[in-house]
Structures are given as structure tokens and as C-alpha cells.
Amino acid sequence: MTLGQLNAFVLVARLGSVTDAAKALGVSEPAVSQALAALRQHHGDKLLIKRSGGMTLTAGGSRLLPIASQMVALGAEADAAVRQANGVAARLQLAVTSEIAEFVANPLLEAFTRRSGNSIDASSGLARTAELPVLITNRLADVALGPDVTGDGGDLDCTPIFRASLVVVGSPHCRHQGSPAHWPWLLDPAGADPGSDTGRLLARLGVPDDAIQIFPNQTAGWSAAASGGGVSVAPEHLVAPQLRRHELAVVPTHHTPMSTCWYVTTLPTDRRTGAANSLRHFLTTPAAMHVMRAPGSGVPPSRFRPPVYVTIWS
């Protein structure tokens, strides 16, 4: 029995499918299936049974899950302890939703590591809203930045840190008439995440899936909307430069501007890492507020590191 096998088991159980676990880990589905098969053989129990509604835990699997989660978490703690003993920079993994990943995550971590004297090796990863509590609970990420996830249960510390507004934008030269449900929606991956702020707005507007087209990022979606192909969704403060240059214009709807809030989520105080504590404190500072409000100031090329577009770290 290995930590890798336990990790695969925990993710399949928490996310509900081998496919989602494989995508999250950045490995093939057969690799996850093989890990599960080895664990099943070791315990002489199926652990997980595939049914029409997803994966169901056996009695043995139900008892193993909390223990496996603890073992995976202890593995992460062991790695951190050895790094500290060897004087290696503490590792910090930040999970963010796509609304934050493109513009905010890198400048925010750059400002944070600069303030910490580069004693922390910080990286960011893209995750769906439903994955955030799984990441944090199993210590696969140290800090999450995105919507409030306390409704998903678990012993998590979720604190509001930044208020924003979502608006609908489109070409200044196009008039969008009729119901928003019938408009073409050109969105970043948040449009496929029902738990995201964008997903909640689409639900309020009654937008069906067949009216939505997903682009790799917000910039691509906004560009398509500016060309007259439809409308997009944007945090008002992040799309402000395009609005000032009249590349885009706000398209009124009955549900926008929609107030939103970004939350920082971690384990409780007695279980979180020192690096996570440091980032939580930094996120309350004026420097962090400035970066989240106006992240476009950029960083020197020598210090630029692109975001890691994965969901769950193995």
C-alpha cells in the first residue's frame, strides 16, 4: 500500500469518478484504475463500487476513507518537515478559481514571496469550486482563493477578503435584445463551473448549456465578445481597462452588476502550515488589496512564472 494509491482512492471517493480524479492528478484514467486495483487487492475489498449516480463506498471503503485522508495529509506534513530540517524554502500551494487565476494569482504570489524574502516557494493551480474543500482538507493545497465553500461541509476556515462585482460585457457596436438566455455566451472555464460566481450568475439568468461557449481564459472570451460574437462575464474591476478603451461595453441585465466576494480558505489555525498562516495574513494587507484591485502592474520578466493549470496536486 502506497501514498499514491491512497491519494487516488481519496480523490475518486471525494470527486465521485475515476475520470475526475485522473484529470485532477494530471494522469491517465488507467493509472488511477491501477492504483485502485492494487489497493483493493491489498485489502481484499472493492472499496468503491461504480453505480449510475457515481461511486459508492463499501463498508470497508467508508472506514478506510478518513484514515486514508489522514495518511495523505501526514505524508504532506512529513515532506514539509524534511524540507524545513534541510533549510529548504517552505512550499505553499494556492488553489484558485479561473476568475482569479488569469490576472490575480501570479502578481499576488509575486508580491507575497517578495515580502517573505523568498523563504517560501509558492505556486498556484486552477481548480473548480467543488474541488477547493477537497484540496484543502487533504492538504493537497495549503490555501484556496475563490467563492465561499463552507456549505460543502468539512472543518475549514473560510474568510471573506475582497468584494467585487460581476458584469456582462459585449461589443459597444452591438445591441443585445431579448432574453439573456438566448444570447451567445463566450466564457472562460468558470462558465463550466456551476459553483463559481459566473456559474451562479448564469443560473440566475436562466442561460442553457447550449448557449455557452467556453474559451481557454477570460481574455479570449472577452476578445470574442468584443468582436461581436456574443457576450461575456467579467469582474468589473478587472475588465475596467477594456471598458475605458471602449473595446467592450457593459450590457445591462436584471441580475447585474452582481455582488461577489472572494474568500480565503484554509485548515483551522491549529492544523494549517506556517506558510499558509503567512499568506492569510498577507491577504489582509493594503499591498494585497492593491494587487487584487489592480493586478495589471506586472512583474519583471526574470521573475515571471506562469500559473500551473492543474487542479489537484499529487
mmCIF file of C-alpha atoms in Angstrom:
data_model
loop_
_atom_site.group_PDB
_atom_site.id
_atom_site.type_symbol
_atom_site.label_atom_id
_atom_site.label_comp_id
_atom_site.label_asym_id
_atom_site.label_seq_id
_atom_site.Cartn_x
_atom_site.Cartn_y
_atom_site.Cartn_z
ATOM 1 C CA MET A 1 0.000 0.000 0.000
ATOM 2 C CA THR A 2 1.469 3.365 -1.036
ATOM 3 C CA LEU A 3 0.584 7.009 -0.523
ATOM 4 C CA GLY A 4 -0.045 7.263 -4.266
ATOM 5 C CA GLN A 5 -2.677 4.532 -4.090
ATOM 6 C CA LEU A 6 -4.316 6.132 -1.064
ATOM 7 C CA ASN A 7 -4.260 9.514 -2.791
ATOM 8 C CA ALA A 8 -6.019 8.083 -5.841
ATOM 9 C CA PHE A 9 -8.615 6.386 -3.627
ATOM 10 C CA VAL A 10 -9.328 9.577 -1.673
ATOM 11 C CA LEU A 11 -9.747 11.648 -4.834
ATOM 12 C CA VAL A 12 -12.061 9.153 -6.538
ATOM 13 C CA ALA A 13 -14.146 8.948 -3.371
ATOM 14 C CA ARG A 14 -14.285 12.714 -2.864
ATOM 15 C CA LEU A 15 -14.775 13.728 -6.516
ATOM 16 C CA GLY A 16 -17.046 10.854 -7.463
ATOM 17 C CA SER A 17 -15.347 9.409 -10.545
ATOM 18 C CA VAL A 18 -12.100 7.973 -11.877
ATOM 19 C CA THR A 19 -12.262 10.448 -14.753
ATOM 20 C CA ASP A 20 -12.372 13.498 -12.465
ATOM 21 C CA ALA A 21 -9.607 12.104 -10.267
ATOM 22 C CA ALA A 22 -7.396 11.427 -13.300
ATOM 23 C CA LYS A 23 -7.936 14.919 -14.698
ATOM 24 C CA ALA A 24 -7.230 16.399 -11.298
ATOM 25 C CA LEU A 25 -3.983 14.482 -10.907
ATOM 26 C CA GLY A 26 -2.902 15.048 -14.488
ATOM 27 C CA VAL A 27 -2.558 11.309 -15.135
ATOM 28 C CA SER A 28 -4.407 8.777 -17.280
ATOM 29 C CA GLU A 29 -7.559 7.039 -16.143
ATOM 30 C CA PRO A 30 -5.817 3.625 -16.360
ATOM 31 C CA ALA A 31 -3.170 4.887 -13.919
ATOM 32 C CA VAL A 32 -5.859 5.776 -11.373
ATOM 33 C CA SER A 33 -7.671 2.490 -12.011
ATOM 34 C CA GLN A 34 -4.437 0.551 -11.488
ATOM 35 C CA ALA A 35 -3.809 2.333 -8.191
ATOM 36 C CA LEU A 36 -7.324 1.464 -7.037
ATOM 37 C CA ALA A 37 -6.931 -2.141 -8.172
ATOM 38 C CA ALA A 38 -3.707 -2.508 -6.177
ATOM 39 C CA LEU A 39 -5.361 -1.050 -3.078
ATOM 40 C CA ARG A 40 -8.392 -3.321 -3.493
ATOM 41 C CA GLN A 41 -6.141 -6.355 -3.794
ATOM 42 C CA HIS A 42 -4.164 -5.326 -0.721
ATOM 43 C CA HIS A 43 -7.303 -5.015 1.421
ATOM 44 C CA GLY A 44 -9.386 -7.744 -0.224
ATOM 45 C CA ASP A 45 -12.271 -5.282 -0.583
ATOM 46 C CA LYS A 46 -13.767 -3.467 -3.586
ATOM 47 C CA LEU A 47 -13.711 -0.198 -1.533
ATOM 48 C CA LEU A 48 -15.592 1.689 -4.285
ATOM 49 C CA ILE A 49 -18.458 0.442 -6.458
ATOM 50 C CA LYS A 50 -19.480 2.259 -9.624
ATOM 51 C CA ARG A 51 -23.209 2.931 -9.816
ATOM 52 C CA SER A 52 -25.411 5.069 -12.068
ATOM 53 C CA GLY A 53 -25.171 8.021 -9.674
ATOM 54 C CA GLY A 54 -21.394 7.791 -9.328
ATOM 55 C CA MET A 55 -19.091 5.954 -6.948
ATOM 56 C CA THR A 56 -20.421 4.332 -3.753
ATOM 57 C CA LEU A 57 -18.174 3.336 -0.875
ATOM 58 C CA THR A 58 -18.382 -0.173 0.528
ATOM 59 C CA ALA A 59 -18.457 -0.612 4.303
ATOM 60 C CA GLY A 60 -14.701 -1.152 4.205
ATOM 61 C CA GLY A 61 -14.192 1.836 1.922
ATOM 62 C CA SER A 62 -16.187 4.069 4.273
ATOM 63 C CA ARG A 63 -13.904 3.112 7.150
ATOM 64 C CA LEU A 64 -10.773 3.475 5.061
ATOM 65 C CA LEU A 65 -11.572 6.934 3.657
ATOM 66 C CA PRO A 66 -10.985 9.049 6.800
ATOM 67 C CA ILE A 67 -7.859 7.033 7.637
ATOM 68 C CA ALA A 68 -6.529 7.347 4.082
ATOM 69 C CA SER A 69 -7.199 11.095 4.163
ATOM 70 C CA GLN A 70 -5.171 11.377 7.370
ATOM 71 C CA MET A 71 -2.319 9.337 5.886
ATOM 72 C CA VAL A 72 -2.199 11.501 2.762
ATOM 73 C CA ALA A 73 -2.200 14.595 4.965
ATOM 74 C CA LEU A 74 0.577 13.166 7.149
ATOM 75 C CA GLY A 75 2.595 12.470 4.018
ATOM 76 C CA ALA A 76 2.364 16.146 3.129
ATOM 77 C CA GLU A 77 3.370 17.087 6.672
ATOM 78 C CA ALA A 78 6.345 14.727 6.528
ATOM 79 C CA ASP A 79 7.526 16.318 3.298
ATOM 80 C CA ALA A 80 7.208 19.782 4.857
ATOM 81 C CA ALA A 81 9.121 18.704 7.984
ATOM 82 C CA VAL A 82 12.043 17.325 5.972
ATOM 83 C CA ARG A 83 12.185 20.458 3.829
ATOM 84 C CA GLN A 84 12.288 22.615 6.952
ATOM 85 C CA ALA A 85 15.006 20.465 8.552
ATOM 86 C CA ASN A 86 17.134 20.797 5.420
ATOM 87 C CA GLY A 87 16.668 24.565 5.264
ATOM 88 C CA VAL A 88 14.705 24.368 2.026
ATOM 89 C CA ALA A 89 12.115 27.059 1.348
ATOM 90 C CA ALA A 90 8.675 26.132 2.654
ATOM 91 C CA ARG A 91 6.327 25.017 -0.105
ATOM 92 C CA LEU A 92 2.951 26.736 -0.443
ATOM 93 C CA GLN A 93 0.318 25.700 -2.951
ATOM 94 C CA LEU A 94 -2.517 28.106 -3.698
ATOM 95 C CA ALA A 95 -5.674 26.815 -5.376
ATOM 96 C CA VAL A 96 -7.680 29.425 -7.270
ATOM 97 C CA THR A 97 -10.764 29.504 -9.459
ATOM 98 C CA SER A 98 -10.436 30.615 -13.075
ATOM 99 C CA GLU A 99 -11.876 34.069 -12.327
ATOM 100 C CA ILE A 100 -8.801 34.707 -10.166
ATOM 101 C CA ALA A 101 -6.147 32.571 -11.881
ATOM 102 C CA GLU A 102 -5.566 34.586 -15.047
ATOM 103 C CA PHE A 103 -4.942 38.077 -13.690
ATOM 104 C CA VAL A 104 -4.548 37.908 -9.917
ATOM 105 C CA ALA A 105 -2.775 34.723 -8.800
ATOM 106 C CA ASN A 106 0.693 35.405 -10.223
ATOM 107 C CA PRO A 107 1.016 39.077 -9.175
ATOM 108 C CA LEU A 108 -0.371 38.192 -5.758
ATOM 109 C CA LEU A 109 2.140 35.399 -5.157
ATOM 110 C CA GLU A 110 4.943 37.545 -6.556
ATOM 111 C CA ALA A 111 4.178 40.286 -4.038
ATOM 112 C CA PHE A 112 3.841 37.714 -1.254
ATOM 113 C CA THR A 113 7.149 35.924 -1.931
ATOM 114 C CA ARG A 114 8.935 39.247 -2.268
ATOM 115 C CA ARG A 115 7.643 40.289 1.156
ATOM 116 C CA SER A 116 8.550 36.912 2.694
ATOM 117 C CA GLY A 117 12.134 37.238 1.476
ATOM 118 C CA ASN A 118 11.772 34.264 -0.876
ATOM 119 C CA SER A 119 11.695 31.918 2.132
ATOM 120 C CA ILE A 120 8.501 30.398 0.705
ATOM 121 C CA ASP A 121 8.256 28.567 -2.618
ATOM 122 C CA ALA A 122 4.730 29.441 -3.717
ATOM 123 C CA SER A 123 2.809 28.172 -6.739
ATOM 124 C CA SER A 124 -0.781 28.375 -7.901
ATOM 125 C CA GLY A 125 -3.118 25.880 -9.519
ATOM 126 C CA LEU A 126 -6.513 26.151 -11.168
ATOM 127 C CA ALA A 127 -9.391 24.275 -9.526
ATOM 128 C CA ARG A 128 -13.148 24.044 -9.821
ATOM 129 C CA THR A 129 -15.106 25.418 -6.885
ATOM 130 C CA ALA A 130 -16.248 21.964 -5.749
ATOM 131 C CA GLU A 131 -12.635 20.797 -5.617
ATOM 132 C CA LEU A 132 -11.423 23.528 -3.256
ATOM 133 C CA PRO A 133 -12.540 21.865 0.006
ATOM 134 C CA VAL A 134 -11.111 18.535 -1.195
ATOM 135 C CA LEU A 135 -7.759 20.170 -1.885
ATOM 136 C CA ILE A 136 -7.566 21.873 1.488
ATOM 137 C CA THR A 137 -8.957 19.058 3.636
ATOM 138 C CA ASN A 138 -6.479 16.558 2.197
ATOM 139 C CA ARG A 139 -3.534 19.020 2.310
ATOM 140 C CA LEU A 140 -3.172 18.881 -1.448
ATOM 141 C CA ALA A 141 -3.281 22.664 -1.338
ATOM 142 C CA ASP A 142 -2.489 24.968 1.569
ATOM 143 C CA VAL A 143 -4.719 27.908 0.706
ATOM 144 C CA ALA A 144 -7.694 28.369 -1.623
ATOM 145 C CA LEU A 145 -8.900 31.656 -3.066
ATOM 146 C CA GLY A 146 -12.379 31.784 -4.560
ATOM 147 C CA PRO A 147 -16.044 31.561 -3.522
ATOM 148 C CA ASP A 148 -17.296 30.588 -0.069
ATOM 149 C CA VAL A 149 -17.059 26.785 0.214
ATOM 150 C CA THR A 150 -18.164 26.316 3.827
ATOM 151 C CA GLY A 151 -21.504 24.983 2.596
ATOM 152 C CA ASP A 152 -19.681 21.886 1.355
ATOM 153 C CA GLY A 153 -19.027 20.769 4.915
ATOM 154 C CA GLY A 154 -15.703 19.978 6.492
ATOM 155 C CA ASP A 155 -13.696 21.729 9.137
ATOM 156 C CA LEU A 156 -12.448 24.720 7.175
ATOM 157 C CA ASP A 157 -11.645 28.338 7.948
ATOM 158 C CA CYS A 158 -13.246 30.452 5.206
ATOM 159 C CA THR A 159 -12.877 34.234 5.493
ATOM 160 C CA PRO A 160 -14.066 36.998 3.100
ATOM 161 C CA ILE A 161 -11.207 39.196 1.900
ATOM 162 C CA PHE A 162 -12.239 41.059 -1.266
ATOM 163 C CA ARG A 163 -15.560 42.297 -2.608
ATOM 164 C CA ALA A 164 -16.178 42.655 -6.322
ATOM 165 C CA SER A 165 -18.955 42.908 -8.906
ATOM 166 C CA LEU A 166 -19.667 40.771 -11.943
ATOM 167 C CA VAL A 167 -20.924 42.462 -15.095
ATOM 168 C CA VAL A 168 -21.934 41.279 -18.544
ATOM 169 C CA VAL A 169 -19.875 42.801 -21.375
ATOM 170 C CA GLY A 170 -20.120 42.861 -25.148
ATOM 171 C CA SER A 171 -19.149 44.862 -28.197
ATOM 172 C CA PRO A 172 -20.004 48.586 -27.975
ATOM 173 C CA HIS A 173 -21.283 48.309 -31.551
ATOM 174 C CA CYS A 174 -23.824 45.544 -30.926
ATOM 175 C CA ARG A 175 -27.259 45.753 -29.338
ATOM 176 C CA HIS A 176 -28.345 42.694 -27.405
ATOM 177 C CA GLN A 177 -32.114 42.352 -27.382
ATOM 178 C CA GLY A 178 -34.469 39.781 -25.974
ATOM 179 C CA SER A 179 -33.852 37.453 -23.084
ATOM 180 C CA PRO A 180 -30.237 36.925 -21.935
ATOM 181 C CA ALA A 181 -30.996 33.200 -22.046
ATOM 182 C CA HIS A 182 -30.985 33.450 -25.852
ATOM 183 C CA TRP A 183 -27.709 35.376 -26.205
ATOM 184 C CA PRO A 184 -24.466 33.630 -27.186
ATOM 185 C CA TRP A 185 -22.266 33.470 -24.055
ATOM 186 C CA LEU A 186 -18.491 33.438 -24.594
ATOM 187 C CA LEU A 187 -16.899 32.485 -21.299
ATOM 188 C CA ASP A 188 -13.723 31.347 -19.581
ATOM 189 C CA PRO A 189 -13.721 27.960 -17.741
ATOM 190 C CA ALA A 190 -15.774 29.496 -14.909
ATOM 191 C CA GLY A 191 -18.741 29.175 -17.263
ATOM 192 C CA ALA A 192 -18.499 25.390 -16.915
ATOM 193 C CA ASP A 193 -18.216 25.547 -13.117
ATOM 194 C CA PRO A 194 -21.702 25.746 -11.562
ATOM 195 C CA GLY A 195 -20.234 26.664 -8.170
ATOM 196 C CA SER A 196 -18.334 29.686 -9.481
ATOM 197 C CA ASP A 197 -19.659 33.238 -9.327
ATOM 198 C CA THR A 198 -20.067 33.139 -13.109
ATOM 199 C CA GLY A 199 -21.968 29.848 -12.832
ATOM 200 C CA ARG A 200 -24.314 31.328 -10.245
ATOM 201 C CA LEU A 201 -24.986 34.338 -12.467
ATOM 202 C CA LEU A 202 -25.758 32.128 -15.458
ATOM 203 C CA ALA A 203 -28.218 30.153 -13.317
ATOM 204 C CA ARG A 204 -29.978 33.345 -12.234
ATOM 205 C CA LEU A 205 -30.270 34.442 -15.858
ATOM 206 C CA GLY A 206 -31.549 31.029 -16.947
ATOM 207 C CA VAL A 207 -28.802 30.554 -19.549
ATOM 208 C CA PRO A 208 -28.886 26.992 -21.010
ATOM 209 C CA ASP A 209 -25.733 24.993 -21.703
ATOM 210 C CA ASP A 210 -26.240 25.135 -25.465
ATOM 211 C CA ALA A 211 -25.922 28.948 -25.356
ATOM 212 C CA ILE A 212 -22.474 28.770 -23.730
ATOM 213 C CA GLN A 213 -19.115 28.527 -25.464
ATOM 214 C CA ILE A 214 -16.033 28.010 -23.272
ATOM 215 C CA PHE A 215 -12.706 29.682 -24.102
ATOM 216 C CA PRO A 216 -9.311 28.912 -22.526
ATOM 217 C CA ASN A 217 -9.310 32.095 -20.446
ATOM 218 C CA GLN A 218 -11.101 35.371 -19.796
ATOM 219 C CA THR A 219 -9.017 37.344 -22.292
ATOM 220 C CA ALA A 220 -10.054 35.040 -25.138
ATOM 221 C CA GLY A 221 -13.722 35.214 -24.134
ATOM 222 C CA TRP A 222 -13.646 38.981 -23.835
ATOM 223 C CA SER A 223 -11.915 39.278 -27.223
ATOM 224 C CA ALA A 224 -14.600 37.156 -28.883
ATOM 225 C CA ALA A 225 -17.295 39.282 -27.253
ATOM 226 C CA ALA A 226 -15.558 42.498 -28.399
ATOM 227 C CA SER A 227 -15.677 41.151 -31.956
ATOM 228 C CA GLY A 228 -19.455 40.962 -31.750
ATOM 229 C CA GLY A 229 -19.789 37.212 -31.335
ATOM 230 C CA GLY A 230 -21.843 37.443 -28.154
ATOM 231 C CA VAL A 231 -21.477 38.499 -24.537
ATOM 232 C CA SER A 232 -19.128 37.546 -21.740
ATOM 233 C CA VAL A 233 -18.933 37.840 -17.963
ATOM 234 C CA ALA A 234 -16.213 39.757 -16.141
ATOM 235 C CA PRO A 235 -15.252 41.060 -12.708
ATOM 236 C CA GLU A 236 -15.886 44.769 -13.246
ATOM 237 C CA HIS A 237 -12.574 45.920 -11.773
ATOM 238 C CA LEU A 238 -10.549 43.518 -13.941
ATOM 239 C CA VAL A 239 -12.271 44.440 -17.207
ATOM 240 C CA ALA A 240 -12.072 48.178 -16.460
ATOM 241 C CA PRO A 241 -9.162 48.829 -18.910
ATOM 242 C CA GLN A 242 -11.148 47.372 -21.823
ATOM 243 C CA LEU A 243 -14.182 49.414 -20.799
ATOM 244 C CA ARG A 244 -12.117 52.614 -20.654
ATOM 245 C CA ARG A 245 -10.701 51.934 -24.122
ATOM 246 C CA HIS A 246 -14.244 51.249 -25.419
ATOM 247 C CA GLU A 247 -13.201 47.799 -26.599
ATOM 248 C CA LEU A 248 -16.073 46.433 -24.522
ATOM 249 C CA ALA A 249 -19.211 47.899 -23.040
ATOM 250 C CA VAL A 250 -21.354 46.821 -20.097
ATOM 251 C CA VAL A 251 -24.529 45.042 -21.221
ATOM 252 C CA PRO A 252 -27.338 45.580 -18.670
ATOM 253 C CA THR A 253 -29.309 42.621 -17.287
ATOM 254 C CA HIS A 254 -31.780 42.245 -14.422
ATOM 255 C CA HIS A 255 -29.170 40.466 -12.298
ATOM 256 C CA THR A 256 -26.068 42.569 -12.899
ATOM 257 C CA PRO A 257 -23.983 44.061 -11.502
ATOM 258 C CA MET A 258 -23.910 41.005 -9.204
ATOM 259 C CA SER A 259 -22.057 41.467 -5.925
ATOM 260 C CA THR A 260 -19.486 38.789 -5.250
ATOM 261 C CA CYS A 261 -16.837 38.125 -2.644
ATOM 262 C CA TRP A 262 -13.518 36.313 -2.773
ATOM 263 C CA TYR A 263 -12.767 34.137 0.241
ATOM 264 C CA VAL A 264 -9.532 32.699 1.564
ATOM 265 C CA THR A 265 -9.969 29.111 2.743
ATOM 266 C CA THR A 266 -7.525 27.108 4.855
ATOM 267 C CA LEU A 267 -7.493 24.465 7.530
ATOM 268 C CA PRO A 268 -8.175 25.721 11.077
ATOM 269 C CA THR A 269 -5.403 27.565 12.917
ATOM 270 C CA ASP A 270 -4.086 24.518 14.787
ATOM 271 C CA ARG A 271 -3.693 22.468 11.579
ATOM 272 C CA ARG A 272 -2.513 24.894 8.934
ATOM 273 C CA THR A 273 1.105 25.396 7.940
ATOM 274 C CA GLY A 274 3.198 28.425 8.788
ATOM 275 C CA ALA A 275 3.335 29.366 5.106
ATOM 276 C CA ALA A 276 -0.475 29.264 4.925
ATOM 277 C CA ASN A 277 -0.668 31.496 8.004
ATOM 278 C CA SER A 278 1.726 33.943 6.371
ATOM 279 C CA LEU A 279 -0.317 34.116 3.169
ATOM 280 C CA ARG A 280 -3.575 34.545 5.103
ATOM 281 C CA HIS A 281 -2.053 37.489 6.945
ATOM 282 C CA PHE A 282 -0.656 38.976 3.730
ATOM 283 C CA LEU A 283 -4.058 38.828 2.042
ATOM 284 C CA THR A 284 -5.411 41.289 4.613
ATOM 285 C CA THR A 285 -2.723 43.900 3.930
ATOM 286 C CA PRO A 286 -3.116 47.019 1.759
ATOM 287 C CA ALA A 287 -0.451 45.637 -0.609
ATOM 288 C CA ALA A 288 -2.541 42.538 -1.299
ATOM 289 C CA MET A 289 -5.737 44.591 -1.664
ATOM 290 C CA HIS A 290 -3.976 46.746 -4.256
ATOM 291 C CA VAL A 291 -2.860 43.705 -6.256
ATOM 292 C CA MET A 292 -6.355 42.177 -6.224
ATOM 293 C CA ARG A 293 -7.908 45.502 -7.210
ATOM 294 C CA ALA A 294 -5.368 46.413 -9.927
ATOM 295 C CA PRO A 295 -3.141 43.444 -10.779
ATOM 296 C CA GLY A 296 -2.043 44.800 -14.150
ATOM 297 C CA SER A 297 1.136 46.493 -12.944
ATOM 298 C CA GLY A 298 3.089 43.395 -13.977
ATOM 299 C CA VAL A 299 6.366 41.849 -12.794
ATOM 300 C CA PRO A 300 9.897 41.783 -14.278
ATOM 301 C CA PRO A 301 10.331 39.051 -16.926
ATOM 302 C CA SER A 302 13.071 37.390 -14.892
ATOM 303 C CA ARG A 303 10.647 36.850 -12.018
ATOM 304 C CA PHE A 304 7.604 35.813 -14.052
ATOM 305 C CA ARG A 305 6.297 32.280 -13.521
ATOM 306 C CA PRO A 306 3.154 31.230 -15.399
ATOM 307 C CA PRO A 307 0.373 29.674 -13.322
ATOM 308 C CA VAL A 308 0.271 25.896 -13.117
ATOM 309 C CA TYR A 309 -3.012 24.949 -14.742
ATOM 310 C CA VAL A 310 -3.738 21.761 -12.820
ATOM 311 C CA THR A 311 -6.458 21.040 -10.354
ATOM 312 C CA ILE A 312 -5.173 18.716 -7.656
ATOM 313 C CA TRP A 313 -1.514 18.190 -6.879
ATOM 314 C CA SER A 314 -0.297 14.629 -6.442
#
